[in-house]
Amino acid sequence: MTAPRTKAQIFEFFRLLAEADPDPQTELAFGNTYQLLVAVVLSAQSTDVGVNKATRALFEAVRTPAEMVALGEEGLKAHIRTLGLFNSKAKNVILLSEQLIAEHGGEVPQDRDALTALPGVGRKTANVVMNCAWGQETFAVDTHVFRVCNRTGLARGKTPEAVEALLEKRVPAPFRQGAHHWLILHGRYTCKARAPECWRCPVIGLCGWREKNLSPPKGRAASAP
């Protein structure tokens, strides 16, 4: 079992992930691009499940930057108190909403530099929005993607930026748009941080990690990849 290094091995790595999940999507719930941006900002150090619970009622009332500004920082906090760092997140969401109104006519810009100029929006957030909203071939490197890429050997790097640069070079054309979704979901549900479920991994034959968990815990039957 070796890390996917050649073009053929990397193609097969993503082909197997795609075969297991043909249509990968973000698990964040949203109704428009602005809500997507807000959800991704709120997802920092929070689970998608937690964000979706917090935004369910929020997104029924708030669909635009103007409506968010009208809600206000305290009103927003009332919806997102269950999320980590909710104070700073509320401040940033109100500020970015004001900036969208002042500089972009209330619309979310499609340019990465314009996105990262918004309060609370880093490169990862911008990449997620560009990919999910407009289908651009971006590679958002969160903790799951960073772990999977380093553990398997697909793209080893000491920083998210280094991993992103390698993915940009290595991911083949048929899989570029869905790549970060496959890697996130694989890291979230199979290649977990503490107890990776290698026994049911579809890409185990293309993984360079030496400490594989080849047997499920006692009392748990192994399921097919």
PDB file of N, CA and C in Angstrom, residues 4-84:
ATOM      1  N   PRO A   4      -0.638   7.790  -3.063  1.00  0.00           N
ATOM      2  CA  PRO A   4      -0.920   8.088  -4.479  1.00  0.00           C
ATOM      3  C   PRO A   4       0.029   9.173  -4.988  1.00  0.00           C
ATOM      4  N   ARG A   5       1.000   8.781  -5.808  1.00  0.00           N
ATOM      5  CA  ARG A   5       2.004   9.731  -6.268  1.00  0.00           C
ATOM      6  C   ARG A   5       1.937   9.986  -7.773  1.00  0.00           C
ATOM      7  N   THR A   6       1.674   8.951  -8.548  1.00  0.00           N
ATOM      8  CA  THR A   6       1.634   9.119  -9.997  1.00  0.00           C
ATOM      9  C   THR A   6       0.279   9.678 -10.428  1.00  0.00           C
ATOM     10  N   LYS A   7       0.223  10.192 -11.641  1.00  0.00           N
ATOM     11  CA  LYS A   7      -1.040  10.718 -12.167  1.00  0.00           C
ATOM     12  C   LYS A   7      -2.107   9.634 -12.181  1.00  0.00           C
ATOM     13  N   ALA A   8      -1.713   8.429 -12.560  1.00  0.00           N
ATOM     14  CA  ALA A   8      -2.674   7.324 -12.632  1.00  0.00           C
ATOM     15  C   ALA A   8      -3.196   6.969 -11.245  1.00  0.00           C
ATOM     16  N   GLN A   9      -2.326   6.971 -10.235  1.00  0.00           N
ATOM     17  CA  GLN A   9      -2.746   6.644  -8.873  1.00  0.00           C
ATOM     18  C   GLN A   9      -3.668   7.716  -8.306  1.00  0.00           C
ATOM     19  N   ILE A  10      -3.350   8.973  -8.573  1.00  0.00           N
ATOM     20  CA  ILE A  10      -4.197  10.067  -8.071  1.00  0.00           C
ATOM     21  C   ILE A  10      -5.556  10.035  -8.757  1.00  0.00           C
ATOM     22  N   PHE A  11      -5.564   9.745 -10.062  1.00  0.00           N
ATOM     23  CA  PHE A  11      -6.838   9.624 -10.776  1.00  0.00           C
ATOM     24  C   PHE A  11      -7.673   8.505 -10.155  1.00  0.00           C
ATOM     25  N   GLU A  12      -7.045   7.369  -9.884  1.00  0.00           N
ATOM     26  CA  GLU A  12      -7.767   6.236  -9.303  1.00  0.00           C
ATOM     27  C   GLU A  12      -8.265   6.560  -7.898  1.00  0.00           C
ATOM     28  N   PHE A  13      -7.486   7.296  -7.129  1.00  0.00           N
ATOM     29  CA  PHE A  13      -7.871   7.718  -5.777  1.00  0.00           C
ATOM     30  C   PHE A  13      -9.204   8.462  -5.823  1.00  0.00           C
ATOM     31  N   PHE A  14      -9.302   9.444  -6.705  1.00  0.00           N
ATOM     32  CA  PHE A  14     -10.537  10.223  -6.787  1.00  0.00           C
ATOM     33  C   PHE A  14     -11.651   9.445  -7.492  1.00  0.00           C
ATOM     34  N   ARG A  15     -11.286   8.572  -8.420  1.00  0.00           N
ATOM     35  CA  ARG A  15     -12.315   7.765  -9.083  1.00  0.00           C
ATOM     36  C   ARG A  15     -13.030   6.886  -8.067  1.00  0.00           C
ATOM     37  N   LEU A  16     -12.278   6.326  -7.143  1.00  0.00           N
ATOM     38  CA  LEU A  16     -12.868   5.469  -6.122  1.00  0.00           C
ATOM     39  C   LEU A  16     -13.740   6.268  -5.157  1.00  0.00           C
ATOM     40  N   LEU A  17     -13.293   7.459  -4.774  1.00  0.00           N
ATOM     41  CA  LEU A  17     -14.125   8.311  -3.921  1.00  0.00           C
ATOM     42  C   LEU A  17     -15.404   8.712  -4.647  1.00  0.00           C
ATOM     43  N   ALA A  18     -15.282   9.011  -5.938  1.00  0.00           N
ATOM     44  CA  ALA A  18     -16.451   9.406  -6.730  1.00  0.00           C
ATOM     45  C   ALA A  18     -17.412   8.241  -6.922  1.00  0.00           C
ATOM     46  N   GLU A  19     -16.880   7.062  -7.053  1.00  0.00           N
ATOM     47  CA  GLU A  19     -17.721   5.876  -7.208  1.00  0.00           C
ATOM     48  C   GLU A  19     -18.540   5.641  -5.946  1.00  0.00           C
ATOM     49  N   ALA A  20     -17.931   5.889  -4.792  1.00  0.00           N
ATOM     50  CA  ALA A  20     -18.630   5.701  -3.520  1.00  0.00           C
ATOM     51  C   ALA A  20     -19.640   6.810  -3.245  1.00  0.00           C
ATOM     52  N   ASP A  21     -19.388   8.015  -3.781  1.00  0.00           N
ATOM     53  CA  ASP A  21     -20.272   9.171  -3.551  1.00  0.00           C
ATOM     54  C   ASP A  21     -20.277  10.021  -4.822  1.00  0.00           C
ATOM     55  N   PRO A  22     -21.142   9.697  -5.788  1.00  0.00           N
ATOM     56  CA  PRO A  22     -21.098  10.347  -7.100  1.00  0.00           C
ATOM     57  C   PRO A  22     -21.410  11.847  -7.099  1.00  0.00           C
ATOM     58  N   ASP A  23     -22.151  12.325  -6.116  1.00  0.00           N
ATOM     59  CA  ASP A  23     -22.563  13.733  -6.129  1.00  0.00           C
ATOM     60  C   ASP A  23     -22.326  14.375  -4.762  1.00  0.00           C
ATOM     61  N   PRO A  24     -21.072  14.636  -4.415  1.00  0.00           N
ATOM     62  CA  PRO A  24     -20.779  15.193  -3.090  1.00  0.00           C
ATOM     63  C   PRO A  24     -21.214  16.647  -2.984  1.00  0.00           C
ATOM     64  N   GLN A  25     -21.797  16.996  -1.851  1.00  0.00           N
ATOM     65  CA  GLN A  25     -22.282  18.352  -1.635  1.00  0.00           C
ATOM     66  C   GLN A  25     -21.899  18.821  -0.237  1.00  0.00           C
ATOM     67  N   THR A  26     -21.833  20.126  -0.054  1.00  0.00           N
ATOM     68  CA  THR A  26     -21.652  20.652   1.290  1.00  0.00           C
ATOM     69  C   THR A  26     -22.827  20.257   2.162  1.00  0.00           C
ATOM     70  N   GLU A  27     -22.579  20.049   3.443  1.00  0.00           N
ATOM     71  CA  GLU A  27     -23.652  19.691   4.364  1.00  0.00           C
ATOM     72  C   GLU A  27     -24.232  20.909   5.069  1.00  0.00           C
ATOM     73  N   LEU A  28     -23.734  22.090   4.730  1.00  0.00           N
ATOM     74  CA  LEU A  28     -24.324  23.320   5.253  1.00  0.00           C
ATOM     75  C   LEU A  28     -25.638  23.609   4.527  1.00  0.00           C
ATOM     76  N   ALA A  29     -26.639  24.056   5.266  1.00  0.00           N
ATOM     77  CA  ALA A  29     -27.944  24.388   4.686  1.00  0.00           C
ATOM     78  C   ALA A  29     -27.998  25.884   4.386  1.00  0.00           C
ATOM     79  N   PHE A  30     -28.460  26.229   3.188  1.00  0.00           N
ATOM     80  CA  PHE A  30     -28.571  27.636   2.810  1.00  0.00           C
ATOM     81  C   PHE A  30     -29.552  27.768   1.651  1.00  0.00           C
ATOM     82  N   GLY A  31     -30.079  28.985   1.484  1.00  0.00           N
ATOM     83  CA  GLY A  31     -31.047  29.210   0.420  1.00  0.00           C
ATOM     84  C   GLY A  31     -30.536  30.082  -0.705  1.00  0.00           C
ATOM     85  N   ASN A  32     -29.475  30.839  -0.458  1.00  0.00           N
ATOM     86  CA  ASN A  32     -28.883  31.667  -1.509  1.00  0.00           C
ATOM     87  C   ASN A  32     -27.402  31.880  -1.198  1.00  0.00           C
ATOM     88  N   THR A  33     -26.710  32.568  -2.079  1.00  0.00           N
ATOM     89  CA  THR A  33     -25.265  32.715  -1.929  1.00  0.00           C
ATOM     90  C   THR A  33     -24.892  33.504  -0.680  1.00  0.00           C
ATOM     91  N   TYR A  34     -25.663  34.514  -0.348  1.00  0.00           N
ATOM     92  CA  TYR A  34     -25.375  35.284   0.868  1.00  0.00           C
ATOM     93  C   TYR A  34     -25.494  34.391   2.098  1.00  0.00           C
ATOM     94  N   GLN A  35     -26.550  33.599   2.177  1.00  0.00           N
ATOM     95  CA  GLN A  35     -26.706  32.698   3.313  1.00  0.00           C
ATOM     96  C   GLN A  35     -25.575  31.671   3.357  1.00  0.00           C
ATOM     97  N   LEU A  36     -25.118  31.216   2.191  1.00  0.00           N
ATOM     98  CA  LEU A  36     -23.974  30.303   2.147  1.00  0.00           C
ATOM     99  C   LEU A  36     -22.753  30.966   2.762  1.00  0.00           C
ATOM    100  N   LEU A  37     -22.471  32.197   2.370  1.00  0.00           N
ATOM    101  CA  LEU A  37     -21.335  32.925   2.922  1.00  0.00           C
ATOM    102  C   LEU A  37     -21.433  33.027   4.436  1.00  0.00           C
ATOM    103  N   VAL A  38     -22.590  33.390   4.934  1.00  0.00           N
ATOM    104  CA  VAL A  38     -22.787  33.514   6.380  1.00  0.00           C
ATOM    105  C   VAL A  38     -22.578  32.160   7.058  1.00  0.00           C
ATOM    106  N   ALA A  39     -23.141  31.108   6.489  1.00  0.00           N
ATOM    107  CA  ALA A  39     -23.022  29.777   7.086  1.00  0.00           C
ATOM    108  C   ALA A  39     -21.566  29.337   7.165  1.00  0.00           C
ATOM    109  N   VAL A  40     -20.795  29.606   6.121  1.00  0.00           N
ATOM    110  CA  VAL A  40     -19.389  29.196   6.129  1.00  0.00           C
ATOM    111  C   VAL A  40     -18.603  29.993   7.166  1.00  0.00           C
ATOM    112  N   VAL A  41     -18.878  31.276   7.278  1.00  0.00           N
ATOM    113  CA  VAL A  41     -18.230  32.092   8.307  1.00  0.00           C
ATOM    114  C   VAL A  41     -18.562  31.542   9.697  1.00  0.00           C
ATOM    115  N   LEU A  42     -19.802  31.161   9.905  1.00  0.00           N
ATOM    116  CA  LEU A  42     -20.226  30.641  11.207  1.00  0.00           C
ATOM    117  C   LEU A  42     -19.657  29.249  11.498  1.00  0.00           C
ATOM    118  N   SER A  43     -19.240  28.535  10.459  1.00  0.00           N
ATOM    119  CA  SER A  43     -18.806  27.146  10.634  1.00  0.00           C
ATOM    120  C   SER A  43     -17.400  27.017  11.210  1.00  0.00           C
ATOM    121  N   ALA A  44     -16.658  28.111  11.315  1.00  0.00           N
ATOM    122  CA  ALA A  44     -15.306  28.036  11.889  1.00  0.00           C
ATOM    123  C   ALA A  44     -15.371  27.480  13.306  1.00  0.00           C
ATOM    124  N   GLN A  45     -14.614  26.412  13.558  1.00  0.00           N
ATOM    125  CA  GLN A  45     -14.577  25.760  14.863  1.00  0.00           C
ATOM    126  C   GLN A  45     -15.964  25.330  15.340  1.00  0.00           C
ATOM    127  N   SER A  46     -16.846  25.033  14.408  1.00  0.00           N
ATOM    128  CA  SER A  46     -18.185  24.521  14.723  1.00  0.00           C
ATOM    129  C   SER A  46     -18.527  23.441  13.706  1.00  0.00           C
ATOM    130  N   THR A  47     -19.421  22.535  14.068  1.00  0.00           N
ATOM    131  CA  THR A  47     -19.835  21.497  13.132  1.00  0.00           C
ATOM    132  C   THR A  47     -20.914  22.022  12.192  1.00  0.00           C
ATOM    133  N   ASP A  48     -21.015  21.408  11.023  1.00  0.00           N
ATOM    134  CA  ASP A  48     -22.071  21.796  10.099  1.00  0.00           C
ATOM    135  C   ASP A  48     -23.441  21.543  10.711  1.00  0.00           C
ATOM    136  N   VAL A  49     -23.573  20.470  11.468  1.00  0.00           N
ATOM    137  CA  VAL A  49     -24.846  20.158  12.127  1.00  0.00           C
ATOM    138  C   VAL A  49     -25.220  21.281  13.086  1.00  0.00           C
ATOM    139  N   GLY A  50     -24.247  21.742  13.856  1.00  0.00           N
ATOM    140  CA  GLY A  50     -24.504  22.822  14.797  1.00  0.00           C
ATOM    141  C   GLY A  50     -24.866  24.121  14.109  1.00  0.00           C
ATOM    142  N   VAL A  51     -24.176  24.413  13.012  1.00  0.00           N
ATOM    143  CA  VAL A  51     -24.470  25.633  12.248  1.00  0.00           C
ATOM    144  C   VAL A  51     -25.873  25.567  11.664  1.00  0.00           C
ATOM    145  N   ASN A  52     -26.242  24.424  11.120  1.00  0.00           N
ATOM    146  CA  ASN A  52     -27.569  24.286  10.523  1.00  0.00           C
ATOM    147  C   ASN A  52     -28.677  24.473  11.555  1.00  0.00           C
ATOM    148  N   LYS A  53     -28.460  23.986  12.771  1.00  0.00           N
ATOM    149  CA  LYS A  53     -29.451  24.192  13.825  1.00  0.00           C
ATOM    150  C   LYS A  53     -29.568  25.675  14.174  1.00  0.00           C
ATOM    151  N   ALA A  54     -28.419  26.345  14.227  1.00  0.00           N
ATOM    152  CA  ALA A  54     -28.416  27.757  14.602  1.00  0.00           C
ATOM    153  C   ALA A  54     -29.010  28.650  13.525  1.00  0.00           C
ATOM    154  N   THR A  55     -28.850  28.260  12.261  1.00  0.00           N
ATOM    155  CA  THR A  55     -29.310  29.125  11.168  1.00  0.00           C
ATOM    156  C   THR A  55     -30.708  28.790  10.657  1.00  0.00           C
ATOM    157  N   ARG A  56     -31.307  27.728  11.176  1.00  0.00           N
ATOM    158  CA  ARG A  56     -32.625  27.333  10.658  1.00  0.00           C
ATOM    159  C   ARG A  56     -33.631  28.472  10.769  1.00  0.00           C
ATOM    160  N   ALA A  57     -33.780  29.012  11.958  1.00  0.00           N
ATOM    161  CA  ALA A  57     -34.721  30.116  12.150  1.00  0.00           C
ATOM    162  C   ALA A  57     -34.149  31.426  11.605  1.00  0.00           C
ATOM    163  N   LEU A  58     -32.834  31.598  11.730  1.00  0.00           N
ATOM    164  CA  LEU A  58     -32.186  32.816  11.238  1.00  0.00           C
ATOM    165  C   LEU A  58     -32.428  33.012   9.752  1.00  0.00           C
ATOM    166  N   PHE A  59     -32.237  31.961   8.967  1.00  0.00           N
ATOM    167  CA  PHE A  59     -32.355  32.089   7.517  1.00  0.00           C
ATOM    168  C   PHE A  59     -33.802  32.182   7.040  1.00  0.00           C
ATOM    169  N   GLU A  60     -34.740  31.869   7.914  1.00  0.00           N
ATOM    170  CA  GLU A  60     -36.141  32.104   7.563  1.00  0.00           C
ATOM    171  C   GLU A  60     -36.455  33.596   7.616  1.00  0.00           C
ATOM    172  N   ALA A  61     -35.734  34.304   8.470  1.00  0.00           N
ATOM    173  CA  ALA A  61     -35.984  35.745   8.646  1.00  0.00           C
ATOM    174  C   ALA A  61     -35.001  36.623   7.883  1.00  0.00           C
ATOM    175  N   VAL A  62     -33.805  36.101   7.639  1.00  0.00           N
ATOM    176  CA  VAL A  62     -32.742  36.907   7.027  1.00  0.00           C
ATOM    177  C   VAL A  62     -32.265  36.255   5.737  1.00  0.00           C
ATOM    178  N   ARG A  63     -32.476  36.969   4.633  1.00  0.00           N
ATOM    179  CA  ARG A  63     -32.070  36.439   3.329  1.00  0.00           C
ATOM    180  C   ARG A  63     -31.079  37.352   2.607  1.00  0.00           C
ATOM    181  N   THR A  64     -30.895  38.570   3.111  1.00  0.00           N
ATOM    182  CA  THR A  64     -30.044  39.547   2.433  1.00  0.00           C
ATOM    183  C   THR A  64     -29.160  40.266   3.453  1.00  0.00           C
ATOM    184  N   PRO A  65     -28.085  40.900   2.981  1.00  0.00           N
ATOM    185  CA  PRO A  65     -27.255  41.696   3.896  1.00  0.00           C
ATOM    186  C   PRO A  65     -28.040  42.790   4.596  1.00  0.00           C
ATOM    187  N   ALA A  66     -28.973  43.422   3.882  1.00  0.00           N
ATOM    188  CA  ALA A  66     -29.768  44.495   4.490  1.00  0.00           C
ATOM    189  C   ALA A  66     -30.611  43.967   5.641  1.00  0.00           C
ATOM    190  N   GLU A  67     -31.186  42.796   5.470  1.00  0.00           N
ATOM    191  CA  GLU A  67     -31.988  42.206   6.547  1.00  0.00           C
ATOM    192  C   GLU A  67     -31.117  41.815   7.729  1.00  0.00           C
ATOM    193  N   MET A  68     -29.866  41.401   7.460  1.00  0.00           N
ATOM    194  CA  MET A  68     -28.954  41.061   8.553  1.00  0.00           C
ATOM    195  C   MET A  68     -28.563  42.309   9.336  1.00  0.00           C
ATOM    196  N   VAL A  69     -28.272  43.399   8.626  1.00  0.00           N
ATOM    197  CA  VAL A  69     -27.929  44.651   9.289  1.00  0.00           C
ATOM    198  C   VAL A  69     -29.102  45.142  10.132  1.00  0.00           C
ATOM    199  N   ALA A  70     -30.303  44.981   9.609  1.00  0.00           N
ATOM    200  CA  ALA A  70     -31.497  45.388  10.356  1.00  0.00           C
ATOM    201  C   ALA A  70     -31.683  44.528  11.602  1.00  0.00           C
ATOM    202  N   LEU A  71     -31.338  43.257  11.515  1.00  0.00           N
ATOM    203  CA  LEU A  71     -31.432  42.379  12.683  1.00  0.00           C
ATOM    204  C   LEU A  71     -30.482  42.843  13.775  1.00  0.00           C
ATOM    205  N   GLY A  72     -29.280  43.257  13.378  1.00  0.00           N
ATOM    206  CA  GLY A  72     -28.319  43.781  14.331  1.00  0.00           C
ATOM    207  C   GLY A  72     -27.493  42.711  15.013  1.00  0.00           C
ATOM    208  N   GLU A  73     -26.409  43.143  15.631  1.00  0.00           N
ATOM    209  CA  GLU A  73     -25.470  42.212  16.246  1.00  0.00           C
ATOM    210  C   GLU A  73     -26.101  41.433  17.390  1.00  0.00           C
ATOM    211  N   GLU A  74     -26.844  42.109  18.240  1.00  0.00           N
ATOM    212  CA  GLU A  74     -27.473  41.414  19.375  1.00  0.00           C
ATOM    213  C   GLU A  74     -28.546  40.445  18.901  1.00  0.00           C
ATOM    214  N   GLY A  75     -29.290  40.851  17.885  1.00  0.00           N
ATOM    215  CA  GLY A  75     -30.302  39.958  17.338  1.00  0.00           C
ATOM    216  C   GLY A  75     -29.686  38.716  16.729  1.00  0.00           C
ATOM    217  N   LEU A  76     -28.545  38.891  16.066  1.00  0.00           N
ATOM    218  CA  LEU A  76     -27.852  37.749  15.481  1.00  0.00           C
ATOM    219  C   LEU A  76     -27.307  36.827  16.571  1.00  0.00           C
ATOM    220  N   LYS A  77     -26.764  37.402  17.617  1.00  0.00           N
ATOM    221  CA  LYS A  77     -26.227  36.595  18.712  1.00  0.00           C
ATOM    222  C   LYS A  77     -27.296  35.681  19.317  1.00  0.00           C
ATOM    223  N   ALA A  78     -28.513  36.165  19.365  1.00  0.00           N
ATOM    224  CA  ALA A  78     -29.590  35.361  19.933  1.00  0.00           C
ATOM    225  C   ALA A  78     -29.794  34.065  19.157  1.00  0.00           C
ATOM    226  N   HIS A  79     -29.465  34.082  17.858  1.00  0.00           N
ATOM    227  CA  HIS A  79     -29.620  32.889  17.021  1.00  0.00           C
ATOM    228  C   HIS A  79     -28.416  31.956  17.099  1.00  0.00           C
ATOM    229  N   ILE A  80     -27.226  32.507  17.337  1.00  0.00           N
ATOM    230  CA  ILE A  80     -26.008  31.708  17.180  1.00  0.00           C
ATOM    231  C   ILE A  80     -25.248  31.479  18.491  1.00  0.00           C
ATOM    232  N   ARG A  81     -25.898  31.661  19.624  1.00  0.00           N
ATOM    233  CA  ARG A  81     -25.216  31.516  20.912  1.00  0.00           C
ATOM    234  C   ARG A  81     -24.681  30.111  21.152  1.00  0.00           C
ATOM    235  N   THR A  82     -25.218  29.135  20.471  1.00  0.00           N
ATOM    236  CA  THR A  82     -24.756  27.755  20.654  1.00  0.00           C
ATOM    237  C   THR A  82     -23.443  27.486  19.938  1.00  0.00           C
ATOM    238  N   LEU A  83     -22.992  28.415  19.098  1.00  0.00           N
ATOM    239  CA  LEU A  83     -21.769  28.210  18.321  1.00  0.00           C
ATOM    240  C   LEU A  83     -20.554  28.797  19.043  1.00  0.00           C
ATOM    241  N   GLY A  84     -19.425  28.180  18.857  1.00  0.00           N
ATOM    242  CA  GLY A  84     -18.201  28.712  19.417  1.00  0.00           C
ATOM    243  C   GLY A  84     -17.850  30.055  18.801  1.00  0.00           C
TER     244      GLY A  84
END
